[in-house]
């Protein structure tokens, strides 16, 4: 029996059936159990920054496991301290870091920080995605994700993303924090107006509220910058959460609190067994070091432009968005499921984020040849999806 067919009898059905069972990866390519090869243009949803099996990542994790694999939080280890220092230096600010194992846990830590302001009201955006645990879910807009689990904790006001006037109207002197993604990834890479995040900073400052940027998808070089907005002095958030690409696929997240917000959680306020474990931190340091030494942020900018230009050339694409290697596009018709299926059949992995919005978040090691092969196949992929509909 194939892995794919065994799945349904053993693995809980929370995701629906897997499209294929993947057994191997190298660079930006993966192979399924039947031997089919795919170009991975999704990178495990903006996670596999260095692609699959990168030697620097393999070596870092292997050496760290051979040296020291786990310590409890009664102790610390060099990789955790070094990674915290590195993340702070990338923000260009003073602060403190709390390590977790995932994005949603980074957001839970941040949510606890907001409670220590003495306020409980939170403001989040429509179409926002912040994770699936109860606190993060309370900040996630999508009704289908929320409703089966209500009541959710806290007092949250949702306002339209990208609308500074709506944000100003939602924030009061009771507001603990505003949480925003610099670009909304799960919504299909929605990009706000240029001055939106700076406006969010001004509005939160007026009310003594924290500005919390969820850079779990947009951070760690994905947009061609270390952070999409967190290092912008006009935005200067109080809290930044990162995860996904941080360790290139090794599970880790981080809640980075900056300025005075760094001291809101006190001893005993929060904890985790695995957060900040040495192999995960060593993996993150290897990813960051490789992105730096191989000039991969610049590469993301150049490759992203090339992909966006090629995608936009087809008249069935009405809009192309994003920066670096976080790419979203909208189709003339709600056919993204058909497009993703046609792409898979043609040997390319991409994501139907919504019925009419496609998302790409390929590894930074995607080659020009792979990008060109995909752009050459793109019109025929759209033909297959659009013709199937007639
Ligand atoms: C993926 C994501 C999360 C949740 O991260 P997990 O590791 O899946 O818990 C939260 N916020 C944003 C913006 C994300 O893209």
mmCIF file of N, CA, C and O in Angstrom, residues 278-343:
data_model
loop_
_atom_site.group_PDB
_atom_site.id
_atom_site.type_symbol
_atom_site.label_atom_id
_atom_site.label_comp_id
_atom_site.label_asym_id
_atom_site.label_seq_id
_atom_site.Cartn_x
_atom_site.Cartn_y
_atom_site.Cartn_z
ATOM 1 N N UNK A 278 19.059 23.489 21.486
ATOM 2 C CA UNK A 278 20.294 23.781 20.745
ATOM 3 C C UNK A 278 20.254 23.421 19.250
ATOM 4 O O UNK A 278 20.679 24.247 18.432
ATOM 5 N N UNK A 279 19.735 22.246 18.831
ATOM 6 C CA UNK A 279 19.759 21.973 17.385
ATOM 7 C C UNK A 279 18.899 22.963 16.578
ATOM 8 O O UNK A 279 19.292 23.353 15.469
ATOM 9 N N UNK A 280 17.754 23.361 17.132
ATOM 10 C CA UNK A 280 16.896 24.306 16.398
ATOM 11 C C UNK A 280 17.600 25.651 16.254
ATOM 12 O O UNK A 280 17.553 26.285 15.188
ATOM 13 N N UNK A 281 18.254 26.090 17.331
ATOM 14 C CA UNK A 281 18.956 27.387 17.260
ATOM 15 C C UNK A 281 20.170 27.299 16.337
ATOM 16 O O UNK A 281 20.452 28.235 15.583
ATOM 17 N N UNK A 282 20.876 26.163 16.384
ATOM 18 C CA UNK A 282 22.017 25.980 15.479
ATOM 19 C C UNK A 282 21.539 25.972 14.028
ATOM 20 O O UNK A 282 22.199 26.526 13.135
ATOM 21 N N UNK A 283 20.377 25.354 13.794
ATOM 22 C CA UNK A 283 19.811 25.338 12.437
ATOM 23 C C UNK A 283 19.514 26.759 11.979
ATOM 24 O O UNK A 283 19.839 27.150 10.853
ATOM 25 N N UNK A 284 18.910 27.557 12.847
ATOM 26 C CA UNK A 284 18.574 28.939 12.487
ATOM 27 C C UNK A 284 19.843 29.737 12.196
ATOM 28 O O UNK A 284 19.897 30.507 11.229
ATOM 29 N N UNK A 285 20.859 29.558 13.024
ATOM 30 C CA UNK A 285 22.119 30.284 12.786
ATOM 31 C C UNK A 285 22.732 29.880 11.445
ATOM 32 O O UNK A 285 23.287 30.722 10.732
ATOM 33 N N UNK A 286 22.620 28.596 11.096
ATOM 34 C CA UNK A 286 23.154 28.135 9.809
ATOM 35 C C UNK A 286 22.373 28.749 8.651
ATOM 36 O O UNK A 286 22.957 29.148 7.631
ATOM 37 N N UNK A 287 21.053 28.833 8.801
ATOM 38 C CA UNK A 287 20.232 29.421 7.736
ATOM 39 C C UNK A 287 20.585 30.897 7.561
ATOM 40 O O UNK A 287 20.863 31.369 6.452
ATOM 41 N N UNK A 288 20.616 31.628 8.674
ATOM 42 C CA UNK A 288 20.916 33.065 8.596
ATOM 43 C C UNK A 288 22.319 33.273 8.013
ATOM 44 O O UNK A 288 22.524 34.112 7.125
ATOM 45 N N UNK A 289 23.275 32.474 8.491
ATOM 46 C CA UNK A 289 24.655 32.602 8.007
ATOM 47 C C UNK A 289 24.758 32.321 6.513
ATOM 48 O O UNK A 289 25.489 33.014 5.794
ATOM 49 N N UNK A 290 24.007 31.321 6.045
ATOM 50 C CA UNK A 290 24.063 30.983 4.618
ATOM 51 C C UNK A 290 23.375 32.055 3.780
ATOM 52 O O UNK A 290 23.863 32.429 2.703
ATOM 53 N N UNK A 291 22.254 32.566 4.262
ATOM 54 C CA UNK A 291 21.591 33.650 3.528
ATOM 55 C C UNK A 291 22.549 34.831 3.375
ATOM 56 O O UNK A 291 22.624 35.451 2.313
ATOM 57 N N UNK A 292 23.305 35.100 4.452
ATOM 58 C CA UNK A 292 24.268 36.219 4.412
ATOM 59 C C UNK A 292 25.434 35.915 3.476
ATOM 60 O O UNK A 292 25.753 36.694 2.587
ATOM 61 N N UNK A 293 26.064 34.746 3.674
ATOM 62 C CA UNK A 293 27.318 34.488 2.959
ATOM 63 C C UNK A 293 27.071 34.236 1.476
ATOM 64 O O UNK A 293 27.952 34.500 0.656
ATOM 65 N N UNK A 294 25.889 33.761 1.117
ATOM 66 C CA UNK A 294 25.621 33.493 -0.303
ATOM 67 C C UNK A 294 24.804 34.600 -0.970
ATOM 68 O O UNK A 294 24.349 34.423 -2.111
ATOM 69 N N UNK A 295 24.606 35.702 -0.276
ATOM 70 C CA UNK A 295 23.895 36.841 -0.881
ATOM 71 C C UNK A 295 22.470 36.497 -1.296
ATOM 72 O O UNK A 295 21.970 36.977 -2.312
ATOM 73 N N UNK A 296 21.794 35.657 -0.504
ATOM 74 C CA UNK A 296 20.499 35.126 -0.958
ATOM 75 C C UNK A 296 19.338 36.104 -0.790
ATOM 76 O O UNK A 296 18.293 35.925 -1.410
ATOM 77 N N UNK A 297 19.514 37.157 0.013
ATOM 78 C CA UNK A 297 18.438 38.155 0.077
ATOM 79 C C UNK A 297 18.378 38.938 -1.234
ATOM 80 O O UNK A 297 17.294 39.176 -1.780
ATOM 81 N N UNK A 298 19.567 39.304 -1.737
ATOM 82 C CA UNK A 298 19.624 39.985 -3.037
ATOM 83 C C UNK A 298 19.071 39.054 -4.121
ATOM 84 O O UNK A 298 18.327 39.474 -5.006
ATOM 85 N N UNK A 299 19.427 37.801 -4.015
ATOM 86 C CA UNK A 299 18.939 36.797 -4.966
ATOM 87 C C UNK A 299 17.401 36.726 -4.929
ATOM 88 O O UNK A 299 16.750 36.647 -5.972
ATOM 89 N N UNK A 300 16.840 36.774 -3.735
ATOM 90 C CA UNK A 300 15.374 36.721 -3.589
ATOM 91 C C UNK A 300 14.729 37.908 -4.295
ATOM 92 O O UNK A 300 13.692 37.764 -4.957
ATOM 93 N N UNK A 301 15.347 39.074 -4.182
ATOM 94 C CA UNK A 301 14.788 40.272 -4.814
ATOM 95 C C UNK A 301 14.792 40.122 -6.334
ATOM 96 O O UNK A 301 13.778 40.355 -7.005
ATOM 97 N N UNK A 302 15.929 39.688 -6.876
ATOM 98 C CA UNK A 302 16.074 39.582 -8.330
ATOM 99 C C UNK A 302 15.159 38.480 -8.889
ATOM 100 O O UNK A 302 14.425 38.683 -9.858
ATOM 101 N N UNK A 303 15.190 37.327 -8.236
ATOM 102 C CA UNK A 303 14.396 36.192 -8.705
ATOM 103 C C UNK A 303 12.894 36.485 -8.570
ATOM 104 O O UNK A 303 12.094 36.107 -9.439
ATOM 105 N N UNK A 304 12.538 37.164 -7.495
ATOM 106 C CA UNK A 304 11.129 37.526 -7.283
ATOM 107 C C UNK A 304 10.616 38.419 -8.398
ATOM 108 O O UNK A 304 9.510 38.223 -8.915
ATOM 109 N N UNK A 305 11.415 39.403 -8.793
ATOM 110 C CA UNK A 305 11.012 40.300 -9.885
ATOM 111 C C UNK A 305 10.804 39.522 -11.178
ATOM 112 O O UNK A 305 9.844 39.720 -11.910
ATOM 113 N N UNK A 306 11.730 38.617 -11.437
ATOM 114 C CA UNK A 306 11.662 37.809 -12.664
ATOM 115 C C UNK A 306 10.373 36.972 -12.668
ATOM 116 O O UNK A 306 9.654 36.917 -13.672
ATOM 117 N N UNK A 307 10.074 36.345 -11.540
ATOM 118 C CA UNK A 307 8.874 35.517 -11.466
ATOM 119 C C UNK A 307 7.623 36.374 -11.602
ATOM 120 O O UNK A 307 6.692 36.023 -12.345
ATOM 121 N N UNK A 308 7.602 37.507 -10.902
ATOM 122 C CA UNK A 308 6.412 38.371 -10.975
ATOM 123 C C UNK A 308 6.182 38.861 -12.404
ATOM 124 O O UNK A 308 5.054 38.843 -12.899
ATOM 125 N N UNK A 309 7.265 39.276 -13.082
ATOM 126 C CA UNK A 309 7.122 39.757 -14.460
ATOM 127 C C UNK A 309 6.570 38.663 -15.367
ATOM 128 O O UNK A 309 5.692 38.909 -16.189
ATOM 129 N N UNK A 310 7.099 37.461 -15.198
ATOM 130 C CA UNK A 310 6.651 36.355 -16.047
ATOM 131 C C UNK A 310 5.201 35.970 -15.774
ATOM 132 O O UNK A 310 4.424 35.721 -16.702
ATOM 133 N N UNK A 311 4.824 35.941 -14.521
ATOM 134 C CA UNK A 311 3.458 35.549 -14.158
ATOM 135 C C UNK A 311 2.442 36.565 -14.664
ATOM 136 O O UNK A 311 1.367 36.221 -15.146
ATOM 137 N N UNK A 312 2.813 37.832 -14.565
ATOM 138 C CA UNK A 312 1.916 38.934 -14.896
ATOM 139 C C UNK A 312 1.664 39.009 -16.410
ATOM 140 O O UNK A 312 0.671 39.586 -16.843
ATOM 141 N N UNK A 313 2.551 38.377 -17.206
ATOM 142 C CA UNK A 313 2.436 38.470 -18.665
ATOM 143 C C UNK A 313 1.173 37.798 -19.198
ATOM 144 O O UNK A 313 0.730 38.092 -20.304
ATOM 145 N N UNK A 314 0.572 36.887 -18.420
ATOM 146 C CA UNK A 314 -0.624 36.193 -18.916
ATOM 147 C C UNK A 314 -1.870 37.014 -18.585
ATOM 148 O O UNK A 314 -2.041 37.453 -17.446
ATOM 149 N N UNK A 315 -2.743 37.240 -19.581
ATOM 150 C CA UNK A 315 -3.930 38.079 -19.349
ATOM 151 C C UNK A 315 -4.922 37.504 -18.323
ATOM 152 O O UNK A 315 -5.784 38.232 -17.840
ATOM 153 N N UNK A 316 -4.786 36.209 -17.995
ATOM 154 C CA UNK A 316 -5.689 35.640 -16.982
ATOM 155 C C UNK A 316 -5.247 35.988 -15.555
ATOM 156 O O UNK A 316 -5.924 35.660 -14.583
ATOM 157 N N UNK A 317 -4.100 36.648 -15.456
ATOM 158 C CA UNK A 317 -3.595 37.122 -14.159
ATOM 159 C C UNK A 317 -3.952 38.599 -14.044
ATOM 160 O O UNK A 317 -3.486 39.415 -14.835
ATOM 161 N N UNK A 318 -4.804 38.939 -13.067
ATOM 162 C CA UNK A 318 -5.248 40.343 -12.989
ATOM 163 C C UNK A 318 -4.342 41.183 -12.095
ATOM 164 O O UNK A 318 -4.295 42.402 -12.237
ATOM 165 N N UNK A 319 -3.629 40.561 -11.171
ATOM 166 C CA UNK A 319 -2.760 41.344 -10.281
ATOM 167 C C UNK A 319 -1.673 40.427 -9.745
ATOM 168 O O UNK A 319 -1.943 39.273 -9.411
ATOM 169 N N UNK A 320 -0.446 40.943 -9.655
ATOM 170 C CA UNK A 320 0.653 40.206 -9.031
ATOM 171 C C UNK A 320 1.201 41.059 -7.898
ATOM 172 O O UNK A 320 1.398 42.260 -8.070
ATOM 173 N N UNK A 321 1.408 40.423 -6.740
ATOM 174 C CA UNK A 321 1.790 41.193 -5.539
ATOM 175 C C UNK A 321 3.009 40.571 -4.859
ATOM 176 O O UNK A 321 3.439 39.475 -5.189
ATOM 177 N N UNK A 322 3.470 41.285 -3.836
ATOM 178 C CA UNK A 322 4.500 40.749 -2.955
ATOM 179 C C UNK A 322 5.856 41.354 -3.221
ATOM 180 O O UNK A 322 6.026 42.225 -4.081
ATOM 181 N N UNK A 323 6.813 40.881 -2.437
ATOM 182 C CA UNK A 323 8.199 41.327 -2.571
ATOM 183 C C UNK A 323 9.098 40.126 -2.400
ATOM 184 O O UNK A 323 8.747 39.176 -1.675
ATOM 185 N N UNK A 324 10.277 40.202 -3.025
ATOM 186 C CA UNK A 324 11.210 39.092 -2.919
ATOM 187 C C UNK A 324 10.533 37.799 -3.340
ATOM 188 O O UNK A 324 9.807 37.760 -4.343
ATOM 189 N N UNK A 325 10.730 36.754 -2.551
ATOM 190 C CA UNK A 325 10.160 35.451 -2.921
ATOM 191 C C UNK A 325 8.873 35.129 -2.167
ATOM 192 O O UNK A 325 8.560 33.963 -1.922
ATOM 193 N N UNK A 326 8.141 36.157 -1.806
ATOM 194 C CA UNK A 326 6.759 35.978 -1.335
ATOM 195 C C UNK A 326 5.871 36.614 -2.390
ATOM 196 O O UNK A 326 5.861 37.829 -2.565
ATOM 197 N N UNK A 327 5.176 35.754 -3.136
ATOM 198 C CA UNK A 327 4.502 36.192 -4.360
ATOM 199 C C UNK A 327 3.042 35.761 -4.326
ATOM 200 O O UNK A 327 2.736 34.596 -4.072
ATOM 201 N N UNK A 328 2.154 36.709 -4.567
ATOM 202 C CA UNK A 328 0.733 36.396 -4.666
ATOM 203 C C UNK A 328 0.193 36.924 -5.974
ATOM 204 O O UNK A 328 0.697 37.918 -6.505
ATOM 205 N N UNK A 329 -0.806 36.254 -6.505
ATOM 206 C CA UNK A 329 -1.461 36.761 -7.710
ATOM 207 C C UNK A 329 -2.931 36.418 -7.680
ATOM 208 O O UNK A 329 -3.347 35.462 -7.013
ATOM 209 N N UNK A 330 -3.708 37.230 -8.371
ATOM 210 C CA UNK A 330 -5.146 37.007 -8.468
ATOM 211 C C UNK A 330 -5.500 36.666 -9.906
ATOM 212 O O UNK A 330 -4.996 37.300 -10.840
ATOM 213 N N UNK A 331 -6.364 35.657 -10.054
ATOM 214 C CA UNK A 331 -6.808 35.221 -11.374
ATOM 215 C C UNK A 331 -8.149 35.866 -11.727
ATOM 216 O O UNK A 331 -8.896 36.286 -10.837
ATOM 217 N N UNK A 332 -8.447 35.880 -12.997
ATOM 218 C CA UNK A 332 -9.739 36.416 -13.443
ATOM 219 C C UNK A 332 -10.907 35.555 -12.952
ATOM 220 O O UNK A 332 -12.021 36.050 -12.825
ATOM 221 N N UNK A 333 -10.655 34.269 -12.710
ATOM 222 C CA UNK A 333 -11.729 33.343 -12.305
ATOM 223 C C UNK A 333 -11.313 32.601 -11.029
ATOM 224 O O UNK A 333 -10.114 32.409 -10.793
ATOM 225 N N UNK A 334 -12.293 32.139 -10.240
ATOM 226 C CA UNK A 334 -11.948 31.398 -9.014
ATOM 227 C C UNK A 334 -11.541 29.955 -9.323
ATOM 228 O O UNK A 334 -12.230 29.001 -8.972
ATOM 229 N N UNK A 335 -10.404 29.828 -10.003
ATOM 230 C CA UNK A 335 -9.965 28.509 -10.486
ATOM 231 C C UNK A 335 -8.629 28.089 -9.891
ATOM 232 O O UNK A 335 -7.912 27.290 -10.494
ATOM 233 N N UNK A 336 -8.286 28.613 -8.705
ATOM 234 C CA UNK A 336 -6.935 28.338 -8.209
ATOM 235 C C UNK A 336 -6.738 26.870 -7.823
ATOM 236 O O UNK A 336 -5.624 26.364 -7.933
ATOM 237 N N UNK A 337 -7.798 26.194 -7.369
ATOM 238 C CA UNK A 337 -7.639 24.770 -7.042
ATOM 239 C C UNK A 337 -7.282 23.998 -8.312
ATOM 240 O O UNK A 337 -6.408 23.118 -8.304
ATOM 241 N N UNK A 338 -7.949 24.351 -9.420
ATOM 242 C CA UNK A 338 -7.670 23.705 -10.711
ATOM 243 C C UNK A 338 -6.253 24.051 -11.183
ATOM 244 O O UNK A 338 -5.547 23.204 -11.744
ATOM 245 N N UNK A 339 -5.839 25.282 -10.956
ATOM 246 C CA UNK A 339 -4.493 25.706 -11.368
ATOM 247 C C UNK A 339 -3.437 24.948 -10.552
ATOM 248 O O UNK A 339 -2.448 24.453 -11.112
ATOM 249 N N UNK A 340 -3.667 24.835 -9.234
ATOM 250 C CA UNK A 340 -2.694 24.107 -8.401
ATOM 251 C C UNK A 340 -2.609 22.649 -8.840
ATOM 252 O O UNK A 340 -1.514 22.069 -8.889
ATOM 253 N N UNK A 341 -3.757 22.049 -9.178
ATOM 254 C CA UNK A 341 -3.761 20.647 -9.625
ATOM 255 C C UNK A 341 -3.061 20.507 -10.972
ATOM 256 O O UNK A 341 -2.268 19.568 -11.180
ATOM 257 N N UNK A 342 -3.311 21.448 -11.881
ATOM 258 C CA UNK A 342 -2.667 21.391 -13.202
ATOM 259 C C UNK A 342 -1.160 21.605 -13.060
ATOM 260 O O UNK A 342 -0.355 20.969 -13.752
ATOM 261 N N UNK A 343 -0.760 22.494 -12.136
ATOM 262 C CA UNK A 343 0.669 22.739 -11.905
ATOM 263 C C UNK A 343 1.326 21.471 -11.363
ATOM 264 O O UNK A 343 2.405 21.077 -11.825
#
